[in-house]
C-alpha cells in the first residue's frame, strides 16, 4: 500500500472519530450503539491521541466519572436518552445519577492510559491527567479481584456474556444453556433494526442475556452477591489476559508517577494472574481455553479468547505455541484473526463473535506479538487488517474468508485501531 493511500485511510479514520464524537465521549457508531461503551472508549482514546491529546484524556475521564462507589466501571453510560437501543436504562434500573448498565467490560483502561502517557507530546498534561486516573483504575482492578475472584484464585469470572465483549462466543454455548429463558418481561430488540439479523446474536441468546439482567437487577446490583448468584460464571483467558496486562501497565505507570503503593499492588496482581493463567492451557487445542467455574470444568472451544494471552509476558514455549496456532488458523482463512476456529463446525463467519475478524482484537494480538518479538506474524495480521479496511471500509467486523464487512458501519474503534496500525508501524 502506498504512503498516500495509508495517509488517506488515516484521514478517513480521523473523520469517523469526529463524526461519532459527542463532545465528552464518543459513540461506537450512530444508531446501533448510541451511548458510551467502556472498552470502546478506552481504545478510541488511543486513536484520538494522534490528533488531539486533551480530547483523548477526556474520553477516558468521562468514563471514569461514572465509576461506581464499589469500584466497578460500567459497560455502558447512558448519557442521553435514546430509545433506538435495547436494553435501555429502564431495564437496567441501576439507580445511578446518570444511568449506567450494571455489569462491566474488558478492563483495557490501564493498557490504554499507559499508551496515552507514553506517546504524549505534552508531558506535563499527561502527568496531571494520568495521575488523576491511576487511582481510579486501581480501584477498578481491586473491584475485580474482590467481586469476581471470591476464592482468591487470581483469575476473575464474567457473570454475563456482554462483560466479555465477545457476546455470543461459541465458548459459552454449553454454560449458557443453564441460564433460563422463562419469566422475562416481553421486549423488542432494536439491534436487528440497525444491523442485518444474520450478523447478530439469536433471539434465544437475547432471552438469556435479559434473564441475567433481570436476575441481577432483582439483587439490586449488589456486587457482593452477584458472582455467587449467577448461573453463568466463566473464566475467560482473553479477559484475564487483558486484566493482567492492564495491571502490569498500571504498575509501570504508577512507578513512573511515584505512586509506589499502586505500583506494588498491581505488579503483585499481574504476577499472580500470570501464574494462574497457565491452568487454562489446553494441550489438545494448543491454546488457552475458558473455564466454566459454575460447572468446574475447562471448555474445549478454540476461540480468539484463548489467543489473546499473547498480550502478557508468557513463558517462551507458550508464546511459540500461540504463534504456531495462528499459522495453523491462517491455513483455513484469508484474513487473520477469526474470532473462532474456522474448522469448528459451529463457526459462523458473519455472526458477531462466532467467526468474524475484529480489528481491536487484531490490535491487541499484534501488540503482544511485537512485544515478544514475533514481528512476522504481527506484520501479517496488520496487513490483513489494512486490506480489510481498504476493501470493506470501517465496519464493526469482517468475514474472515471473504472480507465482507458486517455489523455496524463507520465504526469508531475500528477507525481508532486503523490509525494505530498506520502510525504504530511508522
Ligand atoms: C450489544 O448491545 O450488542 C452490546 O454488545 C452489549 O453491550
GROMACS .gro file of C-alpha atoms and ligand atoms in nm:
model
  433
    1UNK     CA    1   0.000   0.000   0.000
    2UNK     CA    2   0.142   0.340  -0.095
    3UNK     CA    3   0.217   0.609   0.161
    4UNK     CA    4  -0.056   0.828   0.006
    5UNK     CA    5  -0.311   0.552   0.043
    6UNK     CA    6  -0.214   0.494   0.405
    7UNK     CA    7  -0.245   0.865   0.478
    8UNK     CA    8  -0.588   0.876   0.307
    9UNK     CA    9  -0.708   0.585   0.524
   10UNK     CA   10  -0.569   0.756   0.834
   11UNK     CA   11  -0.753   1.079   0.749
   12UNK     CA   12  -1.077   0.894   0.687
   13UNK     CA   13  -1.041   0.718   1.022
   14UNK     CA   14  -0.985   1.051   1.199
   15UNK     CA   15  -1.301   1.182   1.033
   16UNK     CA   16  -1.505   0.887   1.169
   17UNK     CA   17  -1.384   0.967   1.521
   18UNK     CA   18  -1.505   1.322   1.471
   19UNK     CA   19  -1.845   1.220   1.335
   20UNK     CA   20  -1.905   0.990   1.632
   21UNK     CA   21  -1.773   1.243   1.886
   22UNK     CA   22  -2.041   1.369   2.127
   23UNK     CA   23  -1.814   1.626   2.294
   24UNK     CA   24  -1.702   1.443   2.606
   25UNK     CA   25  -1.740   1.087   2.486
   26UNK     CA   26  -1.760   0.901   2.154
   27UNK     CA   27  -2.040   0.665   2.047
   28UNK     CA   28  -1.926   0.336   1.888
   29UNK     CA   29  -2.147   0.406   1.587
   30UNK     CA   30  -2.457   0.608   1.513
   31UNK     CA   31  -2.788   0.417   1.560
   32UNK     CA   32  -2.677   0.072   1.677
   33UNK     CA   33  -2.480   0.195   1.982
   34UNK     CA   34  -2.587   0.549   2.078
   35UNK     CA   35  -2.414   0.577   2.422
   36UNK     CA   36  -2.068   0.548   2.573
   37UNK     CA   37  -1.929   0.194   2.590
   38UNK     CA   38  -1.646   0.117   2.829
   39UNK     CA   39  -1.376  -0.063   2.628
   40UNK     CA   40  -1.478   0.110   2.307
   41UNK     CA   41  -1.399   0.443   2.469
   42UNK     CA   42  -1.062   0.344   2.612
   43UNK     CA   43  -0.946   0.203   2.278
   44UNK     CA   44  -1.090   0.502   2.093
   45UNK     CA   45  -0.878   0.732   2.308
   46UNK     CA   46  -0.568   0.562   2.166
   47UNK     CA   47  -0.672   0.673   1.816
   48UNK     CA   48  -0.774   1.019   1.935
   49UNK     CA   49  -0.432   1.071   2.090
   50UNK     CA   50  -0.285   1.107   1.739
   51UNK     CA   51  -0.498   1.409   1.660
   52UNK     CA   52  -0.598   1.569   1.992
   53UNK     CA   53  -0.430   1.464   2.317
   54UNK     CA   54  -0.655   1.657   2.559
   55UNK     CA   55  -0.961   1.505   2.389
   56UNK     CA   56  -0.814   1.157   2.428
   57UNK     CA   57  -0.767   1.205   2.804
   58UNK     CA   58  -1.121   1.342   2.832
   59UNK     CA   59  -1.264   1.028   2.669
   60UNK     CA   60  -1.129   0.810   2.950
   61UNK     CA   61  -1.206   1.067   3.222
   62UNK     CA   62  -1.571   1.082   3.117
   63UNK     CA   63  -1.598   0.706   3.153
   64UNK     CA   64  -1.437   0.709   3.498
   65UNK     CA   65  -1.664   0.991   3.615
   66UNK     CA   66  -1.933   0.721   3.619
   67UNK     CA   67  -1.737   0.464   3.818
   68UNK     CA   68  -1.950   0.308   4.091
   69UNK     CA   69  -1.870   0.360   4.459
   70UNK     CA   70  -1.765  -0.006   4.486
   71UNK     CA   71  -1.505   0.049   4.211
   72UNK     CA   72  -1.685  -0.107   3.915
   73UNK     CA   73  -1.672   0.079   3.585
   74UNK     CA   74  -1.996   0.003   3.399
   75UNK     CA   75  -2.005  -0.122   3.044
   76UNK     CA   76  -2.249   0.146   2.920
   77UNK     CA   77  -2.306   0.503   3.035
   78UNK     CA   78  -2.644   0.627   2.913
   79UNK     CA   79  -2.556   0.995   2.881
   80UNK     CA   80  -2.866   1.082   2.681
   81UNK     CA   81  -3.195   0.907   2.629
   82UNK     CA   82  -3.224   0.721   2.301
   83UNK     CA   83  -3.491   0.459   2.251
   84UNK     CA   84  -3.308   0.318   1.949
   85UNK     CA   85  -3.120   0.082   2.182
   86UNK     CA   86  -3.238  -0.213   2.388
   87UNK     CA   87  -3.191  -0.277   2.681
   88UNK     CA   88  -3.204   0.087   2.788
   89UNK     CA   89  -3.169   0.243   3.136
   90UNK     CA   90  -3.518   0.143   3.250
   91UNK     CA   91  -3.433  -0.226   3.204
   92UNK     CA   92  -3.106  -0.196   3.396
   93UNK     CA   93  -3.257   0.028   3.666
   94UNK     CA   94  -2.924   0.075   3.843
   95UNK     CA   95  -3.041   0.389   4.028
   96UNK     CA   96  -2.741   0.599   3.928
   97UNK     CA   97  -2.744   0.981   3.894
   98UNK     CA   98  -2.659   0.933   3.527
   99UNK     CA   99  -2.798   0.591   3.432
  100UNK     CA  100  -2.548   0.313   3.358
  101UNK     CA  101  -2.566  -0.058   3.295
  102UNK     CA  102  -2.489  -0.284   3.593
  103UNK     CA  103  -2.211  -0.501   3.453
  104UNK     CA  104  -1.858  -0.426   3.337
  105UNK     CA  105  -1.637  -0.488   3.031
  106UNK     CA  106  -1.278  -0.591   2.948
  107UNK     CA  107  -1.051  -0.367   3.156
  108UNK     CA  108  -0.838  -0.212   2.884
  109UNK     CA  109  -0.811   0.123   3.068
  110UNK     CA  110  -0.471   0.053   3.230
  111UNK     CA  111  -0.330  -0.056   2.898
  112UNK     CA  112  -0.481   0.243   2.711
  113UNK     CA  113  -0.382   0.508   2.963
  114UNK     CA  114  -0.023   0.386   2.965
  115UNK     CA  115  -0.028   0.412   2.586
  116UNK     CA  116  -0.157   0.772   2.604
  117UNK     CA  117   0.106   0.858   2.862
  118UNK     CA  118   0.398   0.702   2.675
  119UNK     CA  119   0.325   0.869   2.348
  120UNK     CA  120   0.217   1.207   2.486
  121UNK     CA  121   0.388   1.507   2.332
  122UNK     CA  122   0.251   1.726   2.610
  123UNK     CA  123   0.428   1.560   2.901
  124UNK     CA  124   0.305   1.788   3.177
  125UNK     CA  125  -0.056   1.745   3.066
  126UNK     CA  126  -0.001   1.369   3.057
  127UNK     CA  127   0.144   1.368   3.412
  128UNK     CA  128  -0.150   1.559   3.551
  129UNK     CA  129  -0.421   1.362   3.369
  130UNK     CA  130  -0.262   1.019   3.427
  131UNK     CA  131  -0.207   1.089   3.796
  132UNK     CA  132  -0.577   1.156   3.846
  133UNK     CA  133  -0.678   0.841   3.660
  134UNK     CA  134  -0.445   0.579   3.801
  135UNK     CA  135  -0.605   0.554   4.145
  136UNK     CA  136  -0.946   0.507   3.979
  137UNK     CA  137  -0.812   0.232   3.754
  138UNK     CA  138  -0.650   0.072   4.059
  139UNK     CA  139  -0.988   0.078   4.236
  140UNK     CA  140  -1.147  -0.092   3.936
  141UNK     CA  141  -0.879  -0.363   3.944
  142UNK     CA  142  -0.937  -0.408   4.320
  143UNK     CA  143  -1.308  -0.443   4.250
  144UNK     CA  144  -1.240  -0.722   4.001
  145UNK     CA  145  -1.045  -0.932   4.247
  146UNK     CA  146  -1.285  -0.863   4.535
  147UNK     CA  147  -1.608  -0.924   4.340
  148UNK     CA  148  -1.516  -1.171   4.071
  149UNK     CA  149  -1.250  -1.383   4.238
  150UNK     CA  150  -1.409  -1.472   4.571
  151UNK     CA  151  -1.196  -1.784   4.625
  152UNK     CA  152  -0.873  -1.593   4.562
  153UNK     CA  153  -0.775  -1.794   4.254
  154UNK     CA  154  -0.614  -1.487   4.089
  155UNK     CA  155  -0.846  -1.524   3.789
  156UNK     CA  156  -1.172  -1.333   3.758
  157UNK     CA  157  -1.502  -1.461   3.621
  158UNK     CA  158  -1.753  -1.298   3.390
  159UNK     CA  159  -2.112  -1.323   3.503
  160UNK     CA  160  -2.273  -1.204   3.179
  161UNK     CA  161  -2.154  -1.268   2.820
  162UNK     CA  162  -2.173  -0.892   2.750
  163UNK     CA  163  -1.895  -0.841   3.003
  164UNK     CA  164  -1.652  -1.030   2.784
  165UNK     CA  165  -1.725  -0.812   2.485
  166UNK     CA  166  -1.746  -1.144   2.294
  167UNK     CA  167  -2.123  -1.157   2.344
  168UNK     CA  168  -2.225  -1.469   2.152
  169UNK     CA  169  -1.897  -1.662   2.154
  170UNK     CA  170  -1.918  -2.036   2.096
  171UNK     CA  171  -1.715  -2.066   2.418
  172UNK     CA  172  -2.022  -2.021   2.634
  173UNK     CA  173  -2.283  -2.214   2.439
  174UNK     CA  174  -2.294  -2.500   2.692
  175UNK     CA  175  -2.274  -2.284   3.004
  176UNK     CA  176  -2.539  -2.054   2.864
  177UNK     CA  177  -2.781  -2.348   2.849
  178UNK     CA  178  -2.802  -2.321   3.227
  179UNK     CA  179  -2.945  -1.969   3.203
  180UNK     CA  180  -3.324  -1.991   3.188
  181UNK     CA  181  -3.540  -1.805   2.940
  182UNK     CA  182  -3.876  -1.828   3.118
  183UNK     CA  183  -4.038  -1.542   3.303
  184UNK     CA  184  -3.867  -1.245   3.140
  185UNK     CA  185  -4.066  -0.934   3.056
  186UNK     CA  186  -4.165  -0.906   2.687
  187UNK     CA  187  -3.922  -0.690   2.488
  188UNK     CA  188  -3.842  -0.568   2.139
  189UNK     CA  189  -3.488  -0.589   2.013
  190UNK     CA  190  -3.354  -0.278   1.844
  191UNK     CA  191  -3.014  -0.407   1.726
  192UNK     CA  192  -3.173  -0.608   1.445
  193UNK     CA  193  -3.336  -0.290   1.313
  194UNK     CA  194  -2.993  -0.131   1.267
  195UNK     CA  195  -2.789  -0.432   1.154
  196UNK     CA  196  -2.851  -0.748   0.949
  197UNK     CA  197  -3.008  -1.001   1.191
  198UNK     CA  198  -2.790  -1.279   1.045
  199UNK     CA  199  -2.485  -1.088   1.179
  200UNK     CA  200  -2.626  -1.060   1.531
  201UNK     CA  201  -2.688  -1.293   1.829
  202UNK     CA  202  -3.004  -1.508   1.816
  203UNK     CA  203  -3.336  -1.448   1.992
  204UNK     CA  204  -3.267  -1.734   2.231
  205UNK     CA  205  -2.936  -1.576   2.329
  206UNK     CA  206  -3.108  -1.241   2.382
  207UNK     CA  207  -3.366  -1.404   2.609
  208UNK     CA  208  -3.084  -1.538   2.823
  209UNK     CA  209  -2.896  -1.204   2.822
  210UNK     CA  210  -3.211  -1.039   2.952
  211UNK     CA  211  -3.284  -1.312   3.206
  212UNK     CA  212  -2.943  -1.244   3.362
  213UNK     CA  213  -3.002  -0.868   3.366
  214UNK     CA  214  -3.338  -0.917   3.540
  215UNK     CA  215  -3.183  -1.164   3.786
  216UNK     CA  216  -2.905  -0.923   3.886
  217UNK     CA  217  -3.149  -0.632   3.899
  218UNK     CA  218  -3.360  -0.829   4.149
  219UNK     CA  219  -3.046  -0.847   4.365
  220UNK     CA  220  -3.016  -0.466   4.346
  221UNK     CA  221  -2.688  -0.490   4.153
  222UNK     CA  222  -2.515  -0.577   4.479
  223UNK     CA  223  -2.173  -0.696   4.370
  224UNK     CA  224  -2.115  -0.878   4.696
  225UNK     CA  225  -2.391  -1.118   4.582
  226UNK     CA  226  -2.388  -1.130   4.202
  227UNK     CA  227  -2.094  -1.363   4.136
  228UNK     CA  228  -2.219  -1.646   4.356
  229UNK     CA  229  -2.580  -1.592   4.247
  230UNK     CA  230  -2.501  -1.617   3.877
  231UNK     CA  231  -2.560  -1.948   3.695
  232UNK     CA  232  -2.310  -1.815   3.439
  233UNK     CA  233  -1.953  -1.782   3.573
  234UNK     CA  234  -1.685  -1.803   3.306
  235UNK     CA  235  -1.314  -1.752   3.348
  236UNK     CA  236  -1.209  -1.625   3.006
  237UNK     CA  237  -0.834  -1.634   2.928
  238UNK     CA  238  -0.867  -1.331   2.697
  239UNK     CA  239  -1.045  -1.121   2.955
  240UNK     CA  240  -0.799  -1.222   3.225
  241UNK     CA  241  -0.503  -1.153   2.997
  242UNK     CA  242  -0.635  -0.802   2.939
  243UNK     CA  243  -0.669  -0.753   3.314
  244UNK     CA  244  -0.320  -0.890   3.380
  245UNK     CA  245  -0.171  -0.665   3.110
  246UNK     CA  246  -0.358  -0.364   3.246
  247UNK     CA  247  -0.230  -0.440   3.598
  248UNK     CA  248   0.127  -0.465   3.465
  249UNK     CA  249   0.093  -0.144   3.264
  250UNK     CA  250  -0.069   0.039   3.553
  251UNK     CA  251   0.217  -0.075   3.778
  252UNK     CA  252   0.475   0.071   3.535
  253UNK     CA  253   0.280   0.392   3.503
  254UNK     CA  254   0.231   0.428   3.878
  255UNK     CA  255   0.601   0.374   3.931
  256UNK     CA  256   0.684   0.646   3.679
  257UNK     CA  257   0.448   0.879   3.866
  258UNK     CA  258   0.589   0.794   4.210
  259UNK     CA  259   0.274   0.611   4.327
  260UNK     CA  260   0.455   0.318   4.478
  261UNK     CA  261   0.167   0.152   4.663
  262UNK     CA  262  -0.041   0.135   4.343
  263UNK     CA  263   0.261   0.005   4.155
  264UNK     CA  264   0.328  -0.270   4.406
  265UNK     CA  265  -0.035  -0.383   4.430
  266UNK     CA  266  -0.075  -0.409   4.057
  267UNK     CA  267   0.260  -0.577   3.999
  268UNK     CA  268   0.157  -0.842   4.251
  269UNK     CA  269  -0.180  -0.892   4.078
  270UNK     CA  270  -0.013  -0.926   3.739
  271UNK     CA  271   0.239  -1.183   3.866
  272UNK     CA  272  -0.019  -1.397   4.039
  273UNK     CA  273  -0.260  -1.370   3.746
  274UNK     CA  274   0.009  -1.477   3.503
  275UNK     CA  275   0.089  -1.789   3.705
  276UNK     CA  276  -0.281  -1.878   3.737
  277UNK     CA  277  -0.340  -1.827   3.364
  278UNK     CA  278  -0.143  -2.142   3.294
  279UNK     CA  279  -0.424  -2.350   3.446
  280UNK     CA  280  -0.628  -2.252   3.137
  281UNK     CA  281  -0.385  -2.407   2.886
  282UNK     CA  282  -0.521  -2.686   2.663
  283UNK     CA  283  -0.260  -2.923   2.518
  284UNK     CA  284  -0.527  -3.066   2.292
  285UNK     CA  285  -0.607  -2.736   2.124
  286UNK     CA  286  -0.261  -2.579   2.159
  287UNK     CA  287  -0.407  -2.262   2.308
  288UNK     CA  288  -0.577  -2.128   2.619
  289UNK     CA  289  -0.944  -2.210   2.685
  290UNK     CA  290  -1.221  -2.087   2.914
  291UNK     CA  291  -1.305  -2.240   3.249
  292UNK     CA  292  -1.666  -2.285   3.348
  293UNK     CA  293  -1.646  -2.200   3.718
  294UNK     CA  294  -2.008  -2.293   3.795
  295UNK     CA  295  -1.963  -2.642   3.641
  296UNK     CA  296  -1.599  -2.680   3.745
  297UNK     CA  297  -1.456  -2.777   3.403
  298UNK     CA  298  -1.246  -2.640   3.118
  299UNK     CA  299  -1.437  -2.562   2.797
  300UNK     CA  300  -1.266  -2.719   2.495
  301UNK     CA  301  -1.352  -2.444   2.249
  302UNK     CA  302  -1.093  -2.274   2.025
  303UNK     CA  303  -1.180  -1.906   2.021
  304UNK     CA  304  -0.970  -1.594   1.996
  305UNK     CA  305  -1.014  -1.552   2.371
  306UNK     CA  306  -0.753  -1.827   2.401
  307UNK     CA  307  -0.505  -1.643   2.177
  308UNK     CA  308  -0.528  -1.305   2.349
  309UNK     CA  309  -0.291  -1.409   2.629
  310UNK     CA  310  -0.010  -1.323   2.384
  311UNK     CA  311  -0.072  -0.974   2.531
  312UNK     CA  312   0.107  -1.068   2.853
  313UNK     CA  313   0.462  -1.183   2.926
  314UNK     CA  314   0.412  -1.553   2.865
  315UNK     CA  315   0.680  -1.818   2.902
  316UNK     CA  316   0.850  -1.860   2.563
  317UNK     CA  317   0.711  -2.208   2.492
  318UNK     CA  318   0.357  -2.076   2.534
  319UNK     CA  319   0.419  -1.776   2.308
  320UNK     CA  320   0.572  -2.002   2.041
  321UNK     CA  321   0.272  -2.234   2.062
  322UNK     CA  322   0.026  -1.945   2.015
  323UNK     CA  323   0.216  -1.826   1.708
  324UNK     CA  324   0.206  -2.181   1.569
  325UNK     CA  325  -0.167  -2.183   1.632
  326UNK     CA  326  -0.212  -1.854   1.444
  327UNK     CA  327  -0.019  -2.001   1.150
  328UNK     CA  328  -0.239  -2.306   1.152
  329UNK     CA  329  -0.557  -2.095   1.157
  330UNK     CA  330  -0.428  -1.888   0.866
  331UNK     CA  331  -0.433  -2.203   0.650
  332UNK     CA  332  -0.812  -2.207   0.664
  333UNK     CA  333  -0.895  -1.839   0.631
  334UNK     CA  334  -0.764  -1.547   0.432
  335UNK     CA  335  -0.789  -1.278   0.698
  336UNK     CA  336  -0.646  -1.324   1.045
  337UNK     CA  337  -0.761  -1.335   1.324
  338UNK     CA  338  -1.105  -1.500   1.317
  339UNK     CA  339  -1.290  -1.489   1.648
  340UNK     CA  340  -1.334  -1.866   1.628
  341UNK     CA  341  -1.150  -2.155   1.467
  342UNK     CA  342  -1.291  -2.187   1.110
  343UNK     CA  343  -1.252  -2.566   1.132
  344UNK     CA  344  -1.504  -2.588   1.417
  345UNK     CA  345  -1.848  -2.698   1.284
  346UNK     CA  346  -2.013  -2.418   1.487
  347UNK     CA  347  -1.803  -2.144   1.320
  348UNK     CA  348  -2.016  -1.877   1.152
  349UNK     CA  349  -1.813  -1.621   0.957
  350UNK     CA  350  -2.076  -1.345   0.974
  351UNK     CA  351  -2.229  -1.382   1.316
  352UNK     CA  352  -2.066  -1.135   1.555
  353UNK     CA  353  -1.822  -1.327   1.777
  354UNK     CA  354  -1.874  -1.673   1.625
  355UNK     CA  355  -1.620  -1.623   1.348
  356UNK     CA  356  -1.570  -1.263   1.227
  357UNK     CA  357  -1.244  -1.069   1.248
  358UNK     CA  358  -1.242  -0.769   1.483
  359UNK     CA  359  -0.968  -0.510   1.443
  360UNK     CA  360  -0.948  -0.430   1.814
  361UNK     CA  361  -0.855  -0.792   1.874
  362UNK     CA  362  -0.602  -0.776   1.592
  363UNK     CA  363  -0.456  -0.467   1.752
  364UNK     CA  364  -0.416  -0.631   2.093
  365UNK     CA  365  -0.277  -0.953   1.946
  366UNK     CA  366  -0.025  -0.768   1.730
  367UNK     CA  367   0.078  -0.551   2.024
  368UNK     CA  368   0.155  -0.867   2.218
  369UNK     CA  369   0.331  -1.032   1.925
  370UNK     CA  370   0.556  -0.731   1.870
  371UNK     CA  371   0.631  -0.701   2.240
  372UNK     CA  372   0.761  -1.059   2.234
  373UNK     CA  373   0.946  -1.023   1.903
  374UNK     CA  374   0.708  -1.220   1.679
  375UNK     CA  375   0.726  -0.948   1.415
  376UNK     CA  376   0.649  -1.156   1.105
  377UNK     CA  377   0.317  -1.277   1.239
  378UNK     CA  378   0.237  -0.926   1.364
  379UNK     CA  379   0.301  -0.784   1.018
  380UNK     CA  380   0.085  -1.048   0.856
  381UNK     CA  381  -0.208  -0.955   1.083
  382UNK     CA  382  -0.152  -0.581   1.040
  383UNK     CA  383  -0.151  -0.617   0.661
  384UNK     CA  384  -0.468  -0.827   0.669
  385UNK     CA  385  -0.633  -0.558   0.883
  386UNK     CA  386  -0.546  -0.280   0.639
  387UNK     CA  387  -0.661  -0.489   0.347
  388UNK     CA  388  -0.999  -0.540   0.517
  389UNK     CA  389  -1.035  -0.165   0.560
  390UNK     CA  390  -0.928  -0.096   0.208
  391UNK     CA  391  -1.184  -0.332   0.059
  392UNK     CA  392  -1.466  -0.323   0.317
  393UNK     CA  393  -1.448   0.020   0.484
  394UNK     CA  394  -1.462   0.086   0.859
  395UNK     CA  395  -1.700  -0.193   0.958
  396UNK     CA  396  -1.771  -0.327   1.303
  397UNK     CA  397  -1.629  -0.668   1.199
  398UNK     CA  398  -1.549  -0.870   0.887
  399UNK     CA  399  -1.599  -1.218   0.746
  400UNK     CA  400  -1.257  -1.386   0.781
  401UNK     CA  401  -1.275  -1.570   0.449
  402UNK     CA  402  -1.450  -1.326   0.216
  403UNK     CA  403  -1.363  -0.998   0.389
  404UNK     CA  404  -1.730  -0.894   0.375
  405UNK     CA  405  -1.798  -0.601   0.610
  406UNK     CA  406  -2.053  -0.695   0.881
  407UNK     CA  407  -2.250  -0.534   1.167
  408UNK     CA  408  -2.250  -0.156   1.204
  409UNK     CA  409  -2.065   0.083   0.970
  410UNK     CA  410  -1.842   0.391   1.029
  411UNK     CA  411  -1.727   0.219   1.342
  412UNK     CA  412  -1.527   0.423   1.593
  413UNK     CA  413  -1.293   0.166   1.740
  414UNK     CA  414  -1.220   0.013   1.402
  415UNK     CA  415  -1.114   0.361   1.290
  416UNK     CA  416  -0.905   0.414   1.603
  417UNK     CA  417  -0.725   0.084   1.552
  418UNK     CA  418  -0.652   0.162   1.189
  419UNK     CA  419  -0.485   0.486   1.296
  420UNK     CA  420  -0.279   0.279   1.534
  421UNK     CA  421  -0.183   0.023   1.266
  422UNK     CA  422  -0.074   0.300   1.034
  423UNK     CA  423   0.114   0.516   1.283
  424UNK     CA  424   0.247   0.250   1.515
  425UNK     CA  425   0.442   0.095   1.231
  426UNK     CA  426   0.568   0.432   1.103
  427LIG     C1  427  -2.488  -0.506   2.241
  427LIG     O1  428  -2.587  -0.443   2.275
  427LIG     O2  429  -2.476  -0.570   2.137
  427LIG     C2  430  -2.369  -0.499   2.323
  427LIG     O3  431  -2.268  -0.581   2.282
  427LIG     C3  432  -2.399  -0.514   2.469
  427LIG     O4  433  -2.303  -0.436   2.526
   0.00000   0.00000   0.00000
